Tab-separated table of C-alpha atoms and ligand atoms in Angstrom:
chain	number	residue	atom	x	y	z
A	18	MET	CA	55.086	-16.913	59.360
A	19	LYS	CA	52.060	-19.115	59.091
A	20	LEU	CA	48.751	-17.710	57.926
A	21	SER	CA	47.562	-17.348	61.510
A	22	ASP	CA	49.546	-14.565	63.185
A	23	ALA	CA	47.897	-11.529	61.663
A	24	PRO	CA	47.119	-8.471	63.839
A	25	PHE	CA	43.332	-8.850	63.342
A	26	PRO	CA	40.913	-11.666	64.184
A	27	HIS	CA	41.855	-14.354	61.723
A	28	LEU	CA	40.638	-17.831	60.846
A	29	HIS	CA	42.506	-19.911	58.301
A	30	TYR	CA	41.177	-22.868	56.305
A	31	THR	CA	43.262	-25.223	54.228
A	32	GLU	CA	40.184	-25.881	52.086
A	33	ILE	CA	36.720	-24.330	52.025
A	34	ASP	CA	34.018	-23.850	49.381
A	35	SER	CA	34.393	-20.077	49.521
A	36	THR	CA	35.635	-17.753	52.265
A	37	SER	CA	32.713	-15.432	51.417
A	38	ALA	CA	30.186	-18.240	51.867
A	39	GLU	CA	31.873	-19.324	55.095
A	40	LEU	CA	31.863	-15.763	56.442
A	41	LYS	CA	28.103	-15.601	55.833
A	42	ARG	CA	27.568	-18.912	57.606
A	43	LEU	CA	29.617	-17.767	60.611
A	44	LEU	CA	27.776	-14.445	60.787
A	45	ALA	CA	24.443	-16.232	60.687
A	46	ALA	CA	25.497	-18.215	63.746
A	47	GLN	CA	27.272	-15.575	65.870
A	48	PRO	CA	28.375	-11.927	65.913
A	49	LEU	CA	31.908	-11.377	64.622
A	50	ALA	CA	34.267	-8.560	65.586
A	51	PRO	CA	35.002	-5.923	62.934
A	52	TRP	CA	37.815	-6.949	60.573
A	53	THR	CA	37.403	-10.642	61.334
A	54	THR	CA	39.181	-12.173	58.365
A	55	LEU	CA	38.917	-15.647	56.897
A	56	THR	CA	41.676	-16.922	54.625
A	57	ALA	CA	41.907	-20.140	52.647
A	58	ASP	CA	44.650	-22.011	50.857
A	59	TYR	CA	42.104	-23.391	48.436
A	60	GLN	CA	38.473	-22.720	47.514
A	61	THR	CA	36.392	-25.392	45.826
A	62	GLN	CA	33.739	-22.842	44.779
A	63	GLY	CA	35.542	-19.500	44.723
A	64	ARG	CA	33.145	-16.833	43.472
A	65	GLY	CA	34.000	-13.866	41.310
A	66	GLN	CA	31.941	-10.959	40.016
A	67	GLN	CA	28.998	-11.494	37.689
A	68	GLY	CA	28.605	-15.157	38.621
A	69	ASN	CA	32.106	-16.083	37.444
A	70	SER	CA	34.290	-18.484	39.370
A	71	TRP	CA	37.614	-17.358	40.829
A	72	GLU	CA	40.654	-19.447	39.913
A	73	ALA	CA	43.436	-19.899	42.436
A	74	GLU	CA	46.069	-22.615	42.723
A	75	ASP	CA	46.162	-24.402	46.082
A	76	GLY	CA	48.337	-22.526	48.597
A	77	ALA	CA	49.646	-19.961	46.124
A	78	ASN	CA	47.452	-16.896	46.547
A	79	LEU	CA	45.540	-14.807	49.019
A	80	LEU	CA	41.864	-15.701	49.176
A	81	PHE	CA	40.236	-13.778	51.985
A	82	SER	CA	36.981	-12.362	53.237
A	83	TRP	CA	36.358	-9.954	56.077
A	84	VAL	CA	33.525	-8.099	57.707
A	85	CYS	CA	33.173	-4.472	58.696
A	86	TYR	CA	30.323	-2.368	60.079
A	87	PRO	CA	30.379	1.000	58.259
A	88	GLN	CA	27.298	2.341	60.015
A	89	PHE	CA	28.641	5.874	59.669
A	90	LEU	CA	28.125	5.798	55.886
A	91	PRO	CA	24.828	6.911	54.289
A	92	ILE	CA	23.539	4.413	51.709
A	93	LYS	CA	23.739	6.954	48.915
A	94	GLU	CA	27.479	7.344	49.611
A	95	GLN	CA	28.220	3.619	49.704
A	96	PHE	CA	30.479	3.733	46.658
A	97	LEU	CA	32.982	5.619	48.855
A	98	LEU	CA	33.539	2.394	50.760
A	99	SER	CA	34.301	0.575	47.529
A	100	GLU	CA	36.755	3.345	46.634
A	101	ALA	CA	38.426	3.171	50.066
A	102	ILE	CA	38.829	-0.614	49.853
A	103	ALA	CA	40.258	-0.567	46.338
A	104	LEU	CA	42.625	2.258	47.274
A	105	GLY	CA	43.785	0.473	50.415
A	106	LEU	CA	44.407	-2.694	48.436
A	107	LEU	CA	46.493	-0.761	45.932
A	108	GLU	CA	48.419	1.067	48.642
A	109	GLY	CA	49.073	-2.145	50.576
A	110	LEU	CA	50.702	-3.554	47.446
A	111	THR	CA	52.953	-0.600	46.624
A	112	PRO	CA	55.836	-2.089	48.695
A	113	TYR	CA	55.749	-5.042	46.263
A	114	THR	CA	55.320	-3.476	42.842
A	115	ASP	CA	54.662	-0.321	40.940
A	116	GLY	CA	52.474	-0.022	37.848
A	117	LEU	CA	49.230	-0.496	39.823
A	118	SER	CA	45.888	1.095	39.033
A	119	ILE	CA	42.211	0.596	39.825
A	120	LYS	CA	39.975	-0.463	36.987
A	121	TRP	CA	36.525	0.953	37.697
A	122	PRO	CA	34.750	0.014	39.807
A	123	ASN	CA	37.242	-1.949	41.908
A	124	ASP	CA	39.533	-4.351	40.043
A	125	LEU	CA	43.189	-4.006	40.844
A	126	TYR	CA	45.341	-3.879	37.738
A	127	TRP	CA	49.050	-4.148	37.121
A	128	GLN	CA	49.696	-2.550	33.742
A	129	HIS	CA	46.887	-4.097	31.613
A	130	ARG	CA	46.416	-7.232	33.684
A	131	LYS	CA	44.262	-8.135	36.668
A	132	LEU	CA	46.176	-8.704	39.886
A	133	ALA	CA	43.226	-8.796	42.287
A	134	GLY	CA	39.446	-8.738	42.349
A	135	ILE	CA	37.070	-7.542	45.044
A	136	LEU	CA	33.536	-8.677	45.856
A	137	ILE	CA	31.560	-6.303	48.075
A	138	GLU	CA	28.198	-7.197	49.605
A	139	HIS	CA	26.377	-4.590	51.660
A	140	GLU	CA	23.590	-4.987	54.154
A	141	TRP	CA	21.590	-1.854	54.871
A	142	GLY	CA	20.002	-0.326	57.947
A	143	SER	CA	17.718	2.701	57.894
A	144	GLY	CA	19.506	5.169	55.656
A	145	HIS	CA	22.987	3.847	56.458
A	146	LEU	CA	25.101	0.821	55.767
A	147	ALA	CA	24.824	-1.806	58.494
A	148	ARG	CA	27.334	-4.488	57.575
A	149	THR	CA	29.635	-5.083	54.639
A	150	LEU	CA	31.227	-8.360	53.607
A	151	VAL	CA	34.306	-8.074	51.453
A	152	GLY	CA	35.977	-10.895	49.535
A	153	ILE	CA	39.344	-10.380	47.893
A	154	GLY	CA	41.248	-12.675	45.578
A	155	LEU	CA	44.844	-11.524	45.179
A	156	ASN	CA	47.254	-13.392	42.916
A	157	VAL	CA	50.480	-13.695	44.860
A	158	ASN	CA	52.644	-16.709	43.979
A	159	GLN	CA	50.706	-18.431	41.180
A	160	THR	CA	52.740	-18.531	37.968
A	161	ARG	CA	50.383	-20.344	35.579
A	162	PHE	CA	46.692	-19.582	35.093
A	163	VAL	CA	44.549	-22.159	33.333
A	164	SER	CA	41.007	-20.748	33.451
A	165	ASN	CA	39.581	-18.503	30.749
A	166	ALA	CA	40.081	-15.363	32.839
A	167	PRO	CA	41.229	-12.892	30.193
A	168	ASN	CA	44.313	-11.281	31.698
A	169	PRO	CA	45.417	-12.523	35.141
A	170	VAL	CA	48.793	-11.701	36.630
A	171	SER	CA	50.435	-12.410	39.991
A	172	LEU	CA	53.067	-10.623	42.071
A	173	ALA	CA	55.388	-13.560	41.357
A	174	GLN	CA	54.925	-13.162	37.606
A	175	ILE	CA	55.642	-9.449	37.861
A	176	SER	CA	58.918	-9.777	39.777
A	177	GLY	CA	60.026	-13.414	39.601
A	178	ALA	CA	60.105	-13.497	43.435
A	179	THR	CA	58.029	-15.538	45.897
A	180	TYR	CA	56.165	-13.712	48.643
A	181	SER	CA	54.981	-14.425	52.183
A	182	ARG	CA	51.202	-14.382	51.908
A	183	GLU	CA	50.980	-13.413	55.587
A	184	GLU	CA	53.089	-10.307	55.070
A	185	VAL	CA	51.159	-9.269	51.979
A	186	LEU	CA	47.852	-9.806	53.817
A	187	THR	CA	48.965	-7.679	56.764
A	188	SER	CA	50.190	-4.914	54.476
A	189	VAL	CA	46.939	-4.871	52.525
A	190	MET	CA	44.607	-5.054	55.550
A	191	THR	CA	46.558	-2.307	57.338
A	192	ALA	CA	46.229	-0.011	54.327
A	193	ILE	CA	42.531	-0.812	53.896
A	194	GLN	CA	41.868	-0.119	57.573
A	195	ARG	CA	43.688	3.216	57.234
A	196	ARG	CA	41.512	4.268	54.285
A	197	ILE	CA	38.282	3.161	55.964
A	198	GLY	CA	39.373	5.069	59.091
A	199	GLN	CA	39.783	8.136	56.911
A	200	LEU	CA	36.289	7.578	55.549
A	201	GLU	CA	34.900	7.259	59.065
A	202	ALA	CA	36.661	10.492	60.036
A	203	GLY	CA	34.707	12.215	57.259
A	204	ASP	CA	37.623	12.932	54.944
A	205	TRP	CA	35.719	11.856	51.868
A	206	ALA	CA	37.451	14.318	49.553
A	207	SER	CA	40.875	12.694	49.986
A	208	ILE	CA	39.436	9.306	49.094
A	209	THR	CA	37.536	10.407	45.993
A	210	GLN	CA	40.549	12.403	44.832
A	211	ALA	CA	43.012	9.525	45.356
A	212	TYR	CA	40.634	7.015	43.743
A	213	ARG	CA	40.259	9.112	40.602
A	214	ALA	CA	44.024	9.707	40.474
A	215	THR	CA	44.734	5.970	40.377
A	216	LEU	CA	42.102	4.940	37.823
A	217	TYR	CA	43.082	2.695	34.929
A	218	ARG	CA	42.508	4.493	31.599
A	219	ALA	CA	42.128	7.895	33.262
A	220	GLU	CA	43.857	9.471	30.258
A	221	GLY	CA	43.278	9.225	26.519
A	222	TYR	CA	40.819	7.365	24.296
A	223	HIS	CA	40.297	3.611	24.696
A	224	LEU	CA	37.952	0.929	23.424
A	225	TYR	CA	34.831	-0.053	25.344
A	226	GLN	CA	31.831	-2.244	24.628
A	227	ASP	CA	28.241	-1.590	25.670
A	228	LYS	CA	24.907	-2.993	24.474
A	229	GLU	CA	25.121	-0.794	21.351
A	230	GLY	CA	28.564	-2.092	20.362
A	231	CYS	CA	32.214	-1.146	20.520
A	232	PHE	CA	33.307	2.492	20.769
A	233	SER	CA	36.287	4.646	21.613
A	234	ALA	CA	35.911	7.018	24.548
A	235	ARG	CA	37.759	8.959	27.200
A	236	PHE	CA	37.206	9.023	30.937
A	237	ILE	CA	35.237	11.976	32.305
A	238	ASP	CA	34.335	11.171	35.911
A	239	VAL	CA	32.977	8.707	38.453
A	240	GLU	CA	29.947	10.047	40.337
A	241	PRO	CA	29.671	9.564	44.118
A	242	THR	CA	27.056	6.904	43.305
A	243	GLY	CA	29.699	4.963	41.341
A	244	THR	CA	28.271	5.823	37.909
A	245	LEU	CA	31.037	5.985	35.298
A	246	TRP	CA	30.955	8.823	32.751
A	247	LEU	CA	32.757	8.498	29.427
A	248	GLU	CA	32.805	10.736	26.371
A	249	ASP	CA	32.998	9.104	22.959
A	250	GLU	CA	34.866	10.524	19.977
A	251	SER	CA	31.743	12.300	18.700
A	252	GLY	CA	31.539	14.182	21.994
A	253	ARG	CA	28.556	12.215	23.310
A	254	ARG	CA	28.663	11.675	27.063
A	255	ARG	CA	27.596	8.245	28.238
A	256	ALA	CA	26.857	7.062	31.794
A	257	TYR	CA	27.321	3.487	32.979
A	258	LEU	CA	26.517	1.426	36.003
A	259	PHE	CA	28.625	-1.610	36.843
A	260	LYS	CA	28.004	-4.473	34.374
A	261	GLU	CA	26.651	-2.117	31.690
A	262	ILE	CA	30.027	-1.733	30.038
A	263	SER	CA	33.145	-3.783	29.464
A	264	TYR	CA	36.648	-2.631	28.719
A	265	VAL	CA	37.967	-3.965	25.414
A	266	LEU	CA	41.486	-5.119	26.203
A	267	SER	CA	44.112	-5.355	23.508
B	311	BTN	C1	36.228	-10.604	40.921
B	311	BTN	O1	35.630	-11.384	40.167
B	311	BTN	O2	36.922	-9.696	40.484
B	311	BTN	C2	36.107	-10.756	42.418
B	311	BTN	C3	36.836	-11.973	42.889
B	311	BTN	C4	36.739	-12.205	44.378
B	311	BTN	C5	37.353	-13.526	44.754
B	311	BTN	C6	37.468	-13.677	46.244
B	311	BTN	S1	38.527	-14.994	46.726
B	311	BTN	C7	38.030	-14.827	48.367
B	311	BTN	C8	36.544	-14.581	48.349
B	311	BTN	N1	35.823	-15.838	48.290
B	311	BTN	C9	35.175	-15.993	47.154
B	311	BTN	O3	34.496	-16.999	46.837
B	311	BTN	N2	35.337	-14.937	46.367
B	311	BTN	C10	36.174	-13.929	47.008
């Protein structure tokens, strides 16, 4: 299958600066149906979290952005959408591998390595979300990574096989749509429960780094706002927002 037969509105580019940037340009010019998805073989300016770039070999991986309109979700509950997306991504990949977990807030890990990253950009209405743009970089068939990303891994590296990007995309988008449907139906408890059950480092003490230095701590909880709670070995509980803490990887 070519990257053009997916069961959702789909535009494919052989080369683009960034599918996220292109999605914004398209939305500025015209309304787009929910789930409209842009994919690219290659991005010249792929963006990652925290201003990083996103490395992907030409034609090897899934680089995609899509739009949804989660107007049912109060702003103060917006982290639920992030949970639903990360969970759907994980569940869409379970036919391909086990050993998956979600590294708070929404990186997808295989064992101790990063298989996919998610960029989420919300636009707000009065009290509710209005529009959300999601960009996902998923390492599928790339077998050599050359950037300074600390711990990338691809499906091909995990299994030695080569995958149809179209099939993986359909599996992932179907699972994400299912989880967001569950959110829309108001079943928030199932999502928060499943998210916490799949978290990377949910058990035991591990090393983290914050502005005070390196410390060993165990996971306590993620608040509905997305705040991460850890407890260090002295019993002190510490709360973190995204970017306030990094995981020290061995
Ligand atoms: C991360 O740093 O973990 C998030 C990476 C998100 C990368 C994807 S690739 C498709 C979309 N277009 C971009 O420029 N970035 C996102």
